[in-house]
PDB file of C-alpha atoms and ligand atoms in Angstrom:
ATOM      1  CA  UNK A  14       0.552 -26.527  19.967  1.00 64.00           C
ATOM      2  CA  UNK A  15       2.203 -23.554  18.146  1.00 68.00           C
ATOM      3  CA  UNK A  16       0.760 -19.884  19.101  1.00 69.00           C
ATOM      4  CA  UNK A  17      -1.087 -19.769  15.726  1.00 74.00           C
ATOM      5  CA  UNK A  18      -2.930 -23.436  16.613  1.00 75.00           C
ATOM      6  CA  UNK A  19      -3.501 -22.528  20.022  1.00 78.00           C
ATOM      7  CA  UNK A  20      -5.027 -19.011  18.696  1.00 80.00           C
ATOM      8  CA  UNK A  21      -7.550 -20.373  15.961  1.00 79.00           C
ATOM      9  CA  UNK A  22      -8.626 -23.030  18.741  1.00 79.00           C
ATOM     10  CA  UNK A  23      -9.424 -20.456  20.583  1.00 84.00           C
ATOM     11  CA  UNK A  24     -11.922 -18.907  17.746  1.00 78.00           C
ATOM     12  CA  UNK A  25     -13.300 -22.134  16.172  1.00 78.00           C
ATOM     13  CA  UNK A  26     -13.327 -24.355  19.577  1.00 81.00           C
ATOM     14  CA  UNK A  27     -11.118 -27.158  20.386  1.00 88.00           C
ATOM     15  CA  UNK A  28     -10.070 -25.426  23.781  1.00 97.00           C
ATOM     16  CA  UNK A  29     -10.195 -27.801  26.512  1.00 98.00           C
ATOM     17  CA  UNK A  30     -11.880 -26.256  29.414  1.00 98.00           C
ATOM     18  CA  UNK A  31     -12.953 -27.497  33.270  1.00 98.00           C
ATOM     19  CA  UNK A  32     -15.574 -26.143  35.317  1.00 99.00           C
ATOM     20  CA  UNK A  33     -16.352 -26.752  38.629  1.00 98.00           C
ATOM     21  CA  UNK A  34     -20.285 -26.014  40.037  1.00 98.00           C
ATOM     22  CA  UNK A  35     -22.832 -26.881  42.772  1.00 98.00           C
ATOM     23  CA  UNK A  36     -22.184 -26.928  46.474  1.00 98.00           C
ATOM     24  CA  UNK A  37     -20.214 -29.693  48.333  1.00 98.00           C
ATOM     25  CA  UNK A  38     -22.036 -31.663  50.612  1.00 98.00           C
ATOM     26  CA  UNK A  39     -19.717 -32.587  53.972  1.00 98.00           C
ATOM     27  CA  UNK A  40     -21.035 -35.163  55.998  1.00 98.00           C
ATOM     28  CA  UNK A  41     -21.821 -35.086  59.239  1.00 98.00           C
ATOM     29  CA  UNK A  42     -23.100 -39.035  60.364  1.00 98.00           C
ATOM     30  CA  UNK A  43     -24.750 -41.952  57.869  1.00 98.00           C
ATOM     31  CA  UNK A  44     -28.149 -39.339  57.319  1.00 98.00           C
ATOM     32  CA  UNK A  45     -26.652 -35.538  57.727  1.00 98.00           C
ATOM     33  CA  UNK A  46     -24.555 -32.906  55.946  1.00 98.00           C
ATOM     34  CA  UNK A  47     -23.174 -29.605  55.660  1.00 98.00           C
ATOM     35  CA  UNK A  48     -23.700 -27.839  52.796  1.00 98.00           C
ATOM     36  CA  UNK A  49     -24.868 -24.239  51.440  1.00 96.00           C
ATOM     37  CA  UNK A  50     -27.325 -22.685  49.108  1.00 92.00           C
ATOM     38  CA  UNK A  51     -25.701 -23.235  45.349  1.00 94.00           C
ATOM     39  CA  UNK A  52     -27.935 -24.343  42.918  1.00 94.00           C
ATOM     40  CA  UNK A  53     -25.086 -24.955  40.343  1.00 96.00           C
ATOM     41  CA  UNK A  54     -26.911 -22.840  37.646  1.00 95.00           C
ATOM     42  CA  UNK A  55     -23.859 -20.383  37.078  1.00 95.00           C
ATOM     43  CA  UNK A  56     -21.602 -23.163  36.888  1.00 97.00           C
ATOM     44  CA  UNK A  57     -24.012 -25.157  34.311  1.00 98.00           C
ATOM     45  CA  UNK A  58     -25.198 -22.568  32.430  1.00 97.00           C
ATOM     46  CA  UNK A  59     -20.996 -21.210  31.837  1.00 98.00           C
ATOM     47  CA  UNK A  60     -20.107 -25.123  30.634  1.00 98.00           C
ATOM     48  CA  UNK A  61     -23.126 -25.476  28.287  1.00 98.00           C
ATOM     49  CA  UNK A  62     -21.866 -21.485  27.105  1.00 97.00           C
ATOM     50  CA  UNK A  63     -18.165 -23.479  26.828  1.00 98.00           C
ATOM     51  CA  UNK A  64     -19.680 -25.919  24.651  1.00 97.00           C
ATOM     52  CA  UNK A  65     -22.348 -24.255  22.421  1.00 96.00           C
ATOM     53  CA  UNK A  66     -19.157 -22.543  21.122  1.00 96.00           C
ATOM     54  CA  UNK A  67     -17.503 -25.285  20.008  1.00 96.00           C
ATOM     55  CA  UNK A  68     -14.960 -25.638  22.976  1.00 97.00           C
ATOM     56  CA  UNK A  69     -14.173 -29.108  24.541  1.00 98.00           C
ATOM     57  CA  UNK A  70     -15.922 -29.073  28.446  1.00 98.00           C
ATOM     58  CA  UNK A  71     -15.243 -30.816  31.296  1.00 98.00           C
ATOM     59  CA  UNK A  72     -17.640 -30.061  34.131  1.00 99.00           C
ATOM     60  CA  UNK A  73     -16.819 -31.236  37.762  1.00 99.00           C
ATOM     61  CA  UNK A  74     -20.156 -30.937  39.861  1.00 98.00           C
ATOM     62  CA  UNK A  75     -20.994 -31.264  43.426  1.00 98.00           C
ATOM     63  CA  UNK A  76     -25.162 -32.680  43.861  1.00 98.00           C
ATOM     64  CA  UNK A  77     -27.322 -30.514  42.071  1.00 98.00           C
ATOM     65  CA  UNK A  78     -30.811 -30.972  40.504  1.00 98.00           C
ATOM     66  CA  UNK A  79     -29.863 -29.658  37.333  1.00 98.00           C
ATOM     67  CA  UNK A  80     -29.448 -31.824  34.040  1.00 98.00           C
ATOM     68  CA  UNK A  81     -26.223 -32.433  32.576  1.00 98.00           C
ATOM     69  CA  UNK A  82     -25.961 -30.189  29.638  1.00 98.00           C
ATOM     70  CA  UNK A  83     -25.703 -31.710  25.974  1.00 97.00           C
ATOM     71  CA  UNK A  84     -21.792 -32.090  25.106  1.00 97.00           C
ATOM     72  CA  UNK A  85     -20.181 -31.986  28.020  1.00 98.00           C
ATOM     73  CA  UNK A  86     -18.534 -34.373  29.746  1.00 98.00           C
ATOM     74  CA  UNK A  87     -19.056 -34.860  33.758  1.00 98.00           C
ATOM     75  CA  UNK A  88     -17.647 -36.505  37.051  1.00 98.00           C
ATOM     76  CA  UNK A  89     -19.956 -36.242  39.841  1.00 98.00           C
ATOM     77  CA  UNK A  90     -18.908 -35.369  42.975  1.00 98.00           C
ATOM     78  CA  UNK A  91     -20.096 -35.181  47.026  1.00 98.00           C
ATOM     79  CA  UNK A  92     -17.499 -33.796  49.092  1.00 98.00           C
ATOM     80  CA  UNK A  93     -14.526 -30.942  48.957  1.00 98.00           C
ATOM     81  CA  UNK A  94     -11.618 -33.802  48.960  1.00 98.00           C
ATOM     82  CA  UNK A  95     -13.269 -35.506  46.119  1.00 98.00           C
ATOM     83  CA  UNK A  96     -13.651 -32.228  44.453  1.00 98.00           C
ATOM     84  CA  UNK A  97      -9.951 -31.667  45.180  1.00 98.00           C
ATOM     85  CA  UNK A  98      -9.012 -34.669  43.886  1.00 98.00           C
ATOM     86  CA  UNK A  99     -10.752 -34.754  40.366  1.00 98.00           C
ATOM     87  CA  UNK A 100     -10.016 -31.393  39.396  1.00 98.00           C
ATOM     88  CA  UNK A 101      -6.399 -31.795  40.122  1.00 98.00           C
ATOM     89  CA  UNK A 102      -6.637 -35.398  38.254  1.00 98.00           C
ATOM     90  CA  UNK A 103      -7.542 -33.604  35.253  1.00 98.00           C
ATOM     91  CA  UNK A 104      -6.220 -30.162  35.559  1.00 98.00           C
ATOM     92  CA  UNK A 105      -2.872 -29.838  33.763  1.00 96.00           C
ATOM     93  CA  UNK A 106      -4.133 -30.963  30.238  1.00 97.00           C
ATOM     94  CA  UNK A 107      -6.650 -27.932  30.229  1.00 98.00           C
ATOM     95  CA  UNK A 108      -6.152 -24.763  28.777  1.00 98.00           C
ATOM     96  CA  UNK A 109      -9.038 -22.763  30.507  1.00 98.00           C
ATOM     97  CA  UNK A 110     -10.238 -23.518  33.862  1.00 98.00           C
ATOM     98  CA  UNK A 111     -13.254 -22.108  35.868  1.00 98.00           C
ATOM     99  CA  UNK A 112     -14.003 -22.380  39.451  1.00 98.00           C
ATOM    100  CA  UNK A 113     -17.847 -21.549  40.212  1.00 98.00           C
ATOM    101  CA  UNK A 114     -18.591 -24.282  42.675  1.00 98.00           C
ATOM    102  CA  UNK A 115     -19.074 -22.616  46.482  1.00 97.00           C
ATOM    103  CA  UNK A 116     -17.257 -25.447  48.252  1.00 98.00           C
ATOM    104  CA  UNK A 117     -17.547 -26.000  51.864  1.00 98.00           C
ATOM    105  CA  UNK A 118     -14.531 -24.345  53.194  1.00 97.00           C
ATOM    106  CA  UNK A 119     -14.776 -26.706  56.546  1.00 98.00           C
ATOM    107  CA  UNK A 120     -15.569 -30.016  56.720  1.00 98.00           C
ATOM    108  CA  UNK A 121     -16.211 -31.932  60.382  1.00 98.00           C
ATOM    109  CA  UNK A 122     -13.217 -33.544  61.671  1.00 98.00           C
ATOM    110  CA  UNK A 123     -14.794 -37.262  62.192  1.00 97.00           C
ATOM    111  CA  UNK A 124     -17.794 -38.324  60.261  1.00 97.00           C
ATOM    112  CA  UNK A 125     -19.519 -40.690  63.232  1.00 97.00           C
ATOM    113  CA  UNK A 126     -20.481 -44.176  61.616  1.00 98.00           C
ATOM    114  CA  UNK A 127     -23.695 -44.240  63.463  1.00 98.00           C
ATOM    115  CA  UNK A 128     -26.621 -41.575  63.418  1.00 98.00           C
ATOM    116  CA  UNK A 129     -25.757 -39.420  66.207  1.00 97.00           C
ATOM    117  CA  UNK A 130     -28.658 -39.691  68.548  1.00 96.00           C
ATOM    118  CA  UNK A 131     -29.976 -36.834  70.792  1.00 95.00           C
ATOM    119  CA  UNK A 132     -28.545 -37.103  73.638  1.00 94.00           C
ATOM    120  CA  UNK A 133     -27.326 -33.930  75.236  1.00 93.00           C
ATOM    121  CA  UNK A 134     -29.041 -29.751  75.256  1.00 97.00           C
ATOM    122  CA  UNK A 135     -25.920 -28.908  72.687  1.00 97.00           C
ATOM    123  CA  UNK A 136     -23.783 -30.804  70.155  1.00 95.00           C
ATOM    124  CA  UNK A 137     -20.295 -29.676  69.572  1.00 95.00           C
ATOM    125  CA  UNK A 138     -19.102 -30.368  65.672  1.00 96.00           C
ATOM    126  CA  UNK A 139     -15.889 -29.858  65.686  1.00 98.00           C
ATOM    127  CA  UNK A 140     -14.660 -28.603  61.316  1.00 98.00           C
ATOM    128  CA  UNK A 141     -11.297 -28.840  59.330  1.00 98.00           C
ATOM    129  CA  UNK A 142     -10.578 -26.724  57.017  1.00 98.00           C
ATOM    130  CA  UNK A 143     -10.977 -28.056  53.251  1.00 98.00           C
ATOM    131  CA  UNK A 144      -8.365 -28.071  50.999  1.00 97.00           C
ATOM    132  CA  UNK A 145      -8.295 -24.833  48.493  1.00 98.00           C
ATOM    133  CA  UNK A 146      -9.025 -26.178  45.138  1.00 98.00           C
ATOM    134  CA  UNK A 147      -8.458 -22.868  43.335  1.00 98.00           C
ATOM    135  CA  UNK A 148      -5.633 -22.167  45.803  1.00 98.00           C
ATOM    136  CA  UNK A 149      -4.243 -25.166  45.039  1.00 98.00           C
ATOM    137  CA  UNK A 150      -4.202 -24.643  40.753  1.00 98.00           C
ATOM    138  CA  UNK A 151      -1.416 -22.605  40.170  1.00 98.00           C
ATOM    139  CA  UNK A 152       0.851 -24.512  42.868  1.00 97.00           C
ATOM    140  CA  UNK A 153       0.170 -27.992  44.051  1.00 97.00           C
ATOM    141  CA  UNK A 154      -1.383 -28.737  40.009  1.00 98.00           C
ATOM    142  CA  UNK A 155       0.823 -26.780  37.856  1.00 97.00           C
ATOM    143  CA  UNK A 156      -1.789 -25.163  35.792  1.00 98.00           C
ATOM    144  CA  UNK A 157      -0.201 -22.387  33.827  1.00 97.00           C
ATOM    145  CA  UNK A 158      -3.616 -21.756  31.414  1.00 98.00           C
ATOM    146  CA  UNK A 159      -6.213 -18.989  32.362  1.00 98.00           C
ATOM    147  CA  UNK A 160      -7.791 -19.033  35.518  1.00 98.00           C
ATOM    148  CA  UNK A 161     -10.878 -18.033  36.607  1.00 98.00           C
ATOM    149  CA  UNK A 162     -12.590 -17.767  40.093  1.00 98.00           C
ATOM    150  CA  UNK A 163     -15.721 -16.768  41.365  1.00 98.00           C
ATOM    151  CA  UNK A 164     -16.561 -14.696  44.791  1.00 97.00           C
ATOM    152  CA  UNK A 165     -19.598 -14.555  46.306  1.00 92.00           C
ATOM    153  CA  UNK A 166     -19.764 -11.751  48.861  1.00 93.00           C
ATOM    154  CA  UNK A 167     -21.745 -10.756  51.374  1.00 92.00           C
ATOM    155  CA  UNK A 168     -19.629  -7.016  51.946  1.00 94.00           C
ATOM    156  CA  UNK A 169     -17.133  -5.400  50.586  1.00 95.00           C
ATOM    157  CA  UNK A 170     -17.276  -7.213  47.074  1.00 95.00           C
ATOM    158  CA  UNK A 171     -14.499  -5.898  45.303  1.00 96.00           C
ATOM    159  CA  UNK A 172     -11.618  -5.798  47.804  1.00 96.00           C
ATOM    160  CA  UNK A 173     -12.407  -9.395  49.105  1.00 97.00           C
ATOM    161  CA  UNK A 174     -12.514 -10.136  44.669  1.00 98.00           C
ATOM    162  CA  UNK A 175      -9.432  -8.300  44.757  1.00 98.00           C
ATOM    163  CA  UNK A 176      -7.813 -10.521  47.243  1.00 97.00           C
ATOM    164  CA  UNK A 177      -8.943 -13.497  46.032  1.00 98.00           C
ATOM    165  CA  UNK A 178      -7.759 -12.555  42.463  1.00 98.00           C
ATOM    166  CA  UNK A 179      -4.045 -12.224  43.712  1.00 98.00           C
ATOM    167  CA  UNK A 180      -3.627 -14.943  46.163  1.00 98.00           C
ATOM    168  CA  UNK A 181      -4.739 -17.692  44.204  1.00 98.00           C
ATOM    169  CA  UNK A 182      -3.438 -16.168  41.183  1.00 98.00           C
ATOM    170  CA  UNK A 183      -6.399 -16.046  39.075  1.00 98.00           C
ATOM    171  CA  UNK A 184      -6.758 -14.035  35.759  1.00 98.00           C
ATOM    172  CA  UNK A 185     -10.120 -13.158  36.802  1.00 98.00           C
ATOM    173  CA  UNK A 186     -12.837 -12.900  39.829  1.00 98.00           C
ATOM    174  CA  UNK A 187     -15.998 -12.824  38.693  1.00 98.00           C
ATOM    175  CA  UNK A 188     -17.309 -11.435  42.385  1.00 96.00           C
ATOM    176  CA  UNK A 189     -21.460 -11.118  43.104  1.00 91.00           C
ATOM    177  CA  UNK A 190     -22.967  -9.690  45.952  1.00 89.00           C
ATOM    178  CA  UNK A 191     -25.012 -11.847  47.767  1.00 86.00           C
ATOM    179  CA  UNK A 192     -26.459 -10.210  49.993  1.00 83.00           C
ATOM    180  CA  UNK A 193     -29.301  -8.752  47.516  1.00 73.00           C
ATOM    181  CA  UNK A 194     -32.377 -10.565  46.374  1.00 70.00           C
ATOM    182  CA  UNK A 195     -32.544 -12.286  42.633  1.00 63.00           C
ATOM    183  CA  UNK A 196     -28.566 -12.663  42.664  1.00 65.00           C
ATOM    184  CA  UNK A 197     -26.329 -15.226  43.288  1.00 64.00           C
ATOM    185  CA  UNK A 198     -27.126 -18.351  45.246  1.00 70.00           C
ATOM    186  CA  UNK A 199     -30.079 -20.357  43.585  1.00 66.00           C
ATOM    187  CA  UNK A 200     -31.962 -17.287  41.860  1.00 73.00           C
ATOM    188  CA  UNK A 201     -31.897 -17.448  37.783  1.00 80.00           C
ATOM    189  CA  UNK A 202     -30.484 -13.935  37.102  1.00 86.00           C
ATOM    190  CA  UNK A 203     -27.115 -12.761  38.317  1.00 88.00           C
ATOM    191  CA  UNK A 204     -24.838  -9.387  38.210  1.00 91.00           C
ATOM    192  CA  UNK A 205     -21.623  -9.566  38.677  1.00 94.00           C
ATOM    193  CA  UNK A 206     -18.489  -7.541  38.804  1.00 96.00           C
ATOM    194  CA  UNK A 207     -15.299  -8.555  36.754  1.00 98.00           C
ATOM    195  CA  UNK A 208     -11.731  -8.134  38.510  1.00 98.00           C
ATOM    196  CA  UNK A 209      -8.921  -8.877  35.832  1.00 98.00           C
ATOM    197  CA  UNK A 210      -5.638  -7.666  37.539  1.00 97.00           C
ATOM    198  CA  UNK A 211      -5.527  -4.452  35.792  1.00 96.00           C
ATOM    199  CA  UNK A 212      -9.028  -3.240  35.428  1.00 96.00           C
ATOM    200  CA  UNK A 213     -12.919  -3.983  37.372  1.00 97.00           C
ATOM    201  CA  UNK A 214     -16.197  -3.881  34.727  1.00 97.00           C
ATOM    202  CA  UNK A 215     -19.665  -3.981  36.134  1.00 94.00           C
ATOM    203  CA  UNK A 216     -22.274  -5.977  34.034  1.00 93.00           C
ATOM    204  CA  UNK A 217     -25.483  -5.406  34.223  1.00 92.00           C
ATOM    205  CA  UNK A 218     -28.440  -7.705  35.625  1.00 92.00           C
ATOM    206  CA  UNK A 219     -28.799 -10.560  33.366  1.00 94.00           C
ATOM    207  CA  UNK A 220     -30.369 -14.039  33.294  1.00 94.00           C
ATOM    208  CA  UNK A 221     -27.677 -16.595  34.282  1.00 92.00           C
ATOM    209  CA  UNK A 222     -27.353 -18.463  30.663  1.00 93.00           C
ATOM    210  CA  UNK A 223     -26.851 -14.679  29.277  1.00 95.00           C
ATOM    211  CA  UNK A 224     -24.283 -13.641  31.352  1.00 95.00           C
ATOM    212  CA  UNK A 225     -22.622 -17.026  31.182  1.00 97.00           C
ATOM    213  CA  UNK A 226     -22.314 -16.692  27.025  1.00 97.00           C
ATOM    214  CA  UNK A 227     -20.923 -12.979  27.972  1.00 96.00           C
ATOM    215  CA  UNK A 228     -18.386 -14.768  30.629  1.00 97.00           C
ATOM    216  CA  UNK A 229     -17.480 -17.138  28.032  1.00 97.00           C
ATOM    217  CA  UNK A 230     -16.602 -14.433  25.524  1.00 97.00           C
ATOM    218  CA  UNK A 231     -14.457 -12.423  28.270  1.00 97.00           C
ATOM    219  CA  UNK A 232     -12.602 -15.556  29.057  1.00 98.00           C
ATOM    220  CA  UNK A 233     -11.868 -16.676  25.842  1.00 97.00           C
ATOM    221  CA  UNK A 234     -10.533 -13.214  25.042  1.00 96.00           C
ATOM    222  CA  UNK A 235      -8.409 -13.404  27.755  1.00 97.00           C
ATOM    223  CA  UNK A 236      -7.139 -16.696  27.369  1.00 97.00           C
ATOM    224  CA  UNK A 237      -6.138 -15.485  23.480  1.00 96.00           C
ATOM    225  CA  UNK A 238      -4.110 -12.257  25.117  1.00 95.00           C
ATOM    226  CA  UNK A 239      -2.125 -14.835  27.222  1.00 93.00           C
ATOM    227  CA  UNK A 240      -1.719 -17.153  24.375  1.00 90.00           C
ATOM    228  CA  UNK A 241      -0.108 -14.331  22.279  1.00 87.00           C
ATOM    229  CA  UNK A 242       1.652 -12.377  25.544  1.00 85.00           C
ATOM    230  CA  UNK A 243       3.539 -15.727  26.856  1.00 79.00           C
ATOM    231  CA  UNK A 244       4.202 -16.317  22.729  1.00 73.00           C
ATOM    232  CA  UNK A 245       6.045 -13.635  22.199  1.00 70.00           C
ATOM    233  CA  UNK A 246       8.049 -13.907  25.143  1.00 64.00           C
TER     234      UNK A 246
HETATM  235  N1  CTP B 327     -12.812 -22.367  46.170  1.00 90.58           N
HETATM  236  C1  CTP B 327     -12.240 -23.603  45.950  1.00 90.58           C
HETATM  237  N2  CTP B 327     -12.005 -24.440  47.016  1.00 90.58           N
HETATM  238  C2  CTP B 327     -12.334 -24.072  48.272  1.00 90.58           C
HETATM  239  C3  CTP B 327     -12.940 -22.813  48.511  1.00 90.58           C
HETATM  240  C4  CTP B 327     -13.158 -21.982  47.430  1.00 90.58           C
HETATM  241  O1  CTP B 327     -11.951 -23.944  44.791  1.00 90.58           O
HETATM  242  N3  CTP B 327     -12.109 -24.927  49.284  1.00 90.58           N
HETATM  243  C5  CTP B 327     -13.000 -21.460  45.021  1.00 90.58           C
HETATM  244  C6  CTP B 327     -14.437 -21.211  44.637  1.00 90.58           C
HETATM  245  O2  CTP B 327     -14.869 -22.148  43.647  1.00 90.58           O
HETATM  246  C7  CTP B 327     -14.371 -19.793  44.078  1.00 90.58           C
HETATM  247  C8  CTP B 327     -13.257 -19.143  44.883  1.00 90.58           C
HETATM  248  O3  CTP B 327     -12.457 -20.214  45.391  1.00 90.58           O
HETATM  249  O4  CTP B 327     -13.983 -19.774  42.721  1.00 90.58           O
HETATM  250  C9  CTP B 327     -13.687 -18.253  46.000  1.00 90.58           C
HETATM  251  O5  CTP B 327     -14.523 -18.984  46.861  1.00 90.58           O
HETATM  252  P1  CTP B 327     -15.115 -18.282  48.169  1.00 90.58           P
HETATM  253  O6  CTP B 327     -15.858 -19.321  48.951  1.00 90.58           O
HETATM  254  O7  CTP B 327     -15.814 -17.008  47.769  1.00 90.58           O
HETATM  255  O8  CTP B 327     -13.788 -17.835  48.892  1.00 90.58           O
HETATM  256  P2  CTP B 327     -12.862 -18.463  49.972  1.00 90.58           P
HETATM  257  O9  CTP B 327     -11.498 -18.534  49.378  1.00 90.58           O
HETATM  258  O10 CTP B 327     -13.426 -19.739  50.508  1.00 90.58           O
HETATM  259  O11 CTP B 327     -12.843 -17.314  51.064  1.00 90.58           O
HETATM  260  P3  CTP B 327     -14.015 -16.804  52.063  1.00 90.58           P
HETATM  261  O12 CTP B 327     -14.941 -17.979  52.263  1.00 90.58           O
HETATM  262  O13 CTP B 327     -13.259 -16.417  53.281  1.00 90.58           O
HETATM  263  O14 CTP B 327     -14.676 -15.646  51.372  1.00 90.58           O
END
């Protein structure tokens, strides 16, 4: 697609876009997990934002409760590796990518085959680390379109954004603390703080779905400055 195509897709839809959303569950034996608080609203309510405006959404979920909004197209997922392995299935043909899902960052070595009976006063679990999906974008899947993660932080918000932003070579961290009630992890309002590489802007409280159609402008913008900085290069 020429600069000029790729520039009016960006205004009248036709972008293709991926988001990922929802925990990851990690199983433990045939009846237990590990998983985490996510209620995949962020994530849902930033691919139905995607599509309202036209744009062509792909939306990779770990379980939620949460319907499947209208227009978007889904894979279902349960674990970090199967996360790992859709997104970077379907990666390289998108233009915009967004990573909202909090996925397990360890996962238990051996998943036993039975139910793991009390026996002992203490169980030892013994994780693995998960495979980096966003870490893994620019690298292992080639994706050269904008990228966008999320950080959910318990201290020091913007300098743990900030380092998330430039190893995994994002174009933006949308970071939220978590650690304050009616934010984040399963409430319905959010407020967030954007890190782009060259600038942070604070938005103020906002129901998810509102902050998600503000998030979908920001990105879009940004994916039209790359568009037109790599074109005339
Ligand atoms: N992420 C991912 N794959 C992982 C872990 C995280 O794709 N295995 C993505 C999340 O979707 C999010 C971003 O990376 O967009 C940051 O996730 P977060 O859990 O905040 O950061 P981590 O890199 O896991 O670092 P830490 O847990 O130490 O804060």
């Amino acid at each position: 697609m020429s600069a000029c195509h790729a520039a009016a897709a960006v205004q009248t839809g036709g972008v293709n876009v991926l988001v990922t959303a929802g925990p990851t569950r990690e199983p433990i034996d045939p009846v237990r997990f590990l998983t985490n608080r996510s209620s995949g609203k962020m994530g849902y309510a930033v691919a139905e934002a995607f599509a309202k405006a036209g744009h062509t959404v792909l939306l990779v979920s770990g379980p939620t409760s949460l319907d499947v909004p209208d227009y978007v197209d889904f894979v279902p997922v349960t674990t970090a590796a199967e996360m790992h392995e859709v997104v970077g299935h379907h990666l390289k043909r998108m233009d915009i990518a967004v990573f909202v899902a909090a996925v397990a960052d360890y996962t238990p070595a051996k998943v036993a085959p039975q139910k793991i009976k009390k026996e002992g006063d203490s169980l030892m679990l013994e994780l693995v680390k998960t495979k980096d999906i966003l870490g893994s974008a620019r690298g292992e899947f080639g994706f050269a379109g904008t990228l966008v993660g999320f950080a959910a932080e318990t201290e020091n918000l913007e300098a743990n954004a900030r380092r998330k932003l430039t190893g995994k070579g994002c174009d933006l961290v949308v970071a939220n603390d978590v650690s304050e009630e009616g934010r984040g992890f399963d409430s319905h309002g959010n407020e967030v703080t954007l890190c782009f590489p060259d600038r942070t802007l604070e938005l103020p409280h906002a129901p998810k779905s509102e902050l998600a159609k503000d998030l979908v402008e920001t990105i879009l913008d940004l994916h039209l400055t790359k568009i037109s900085t790599s074109s005339n290069h």
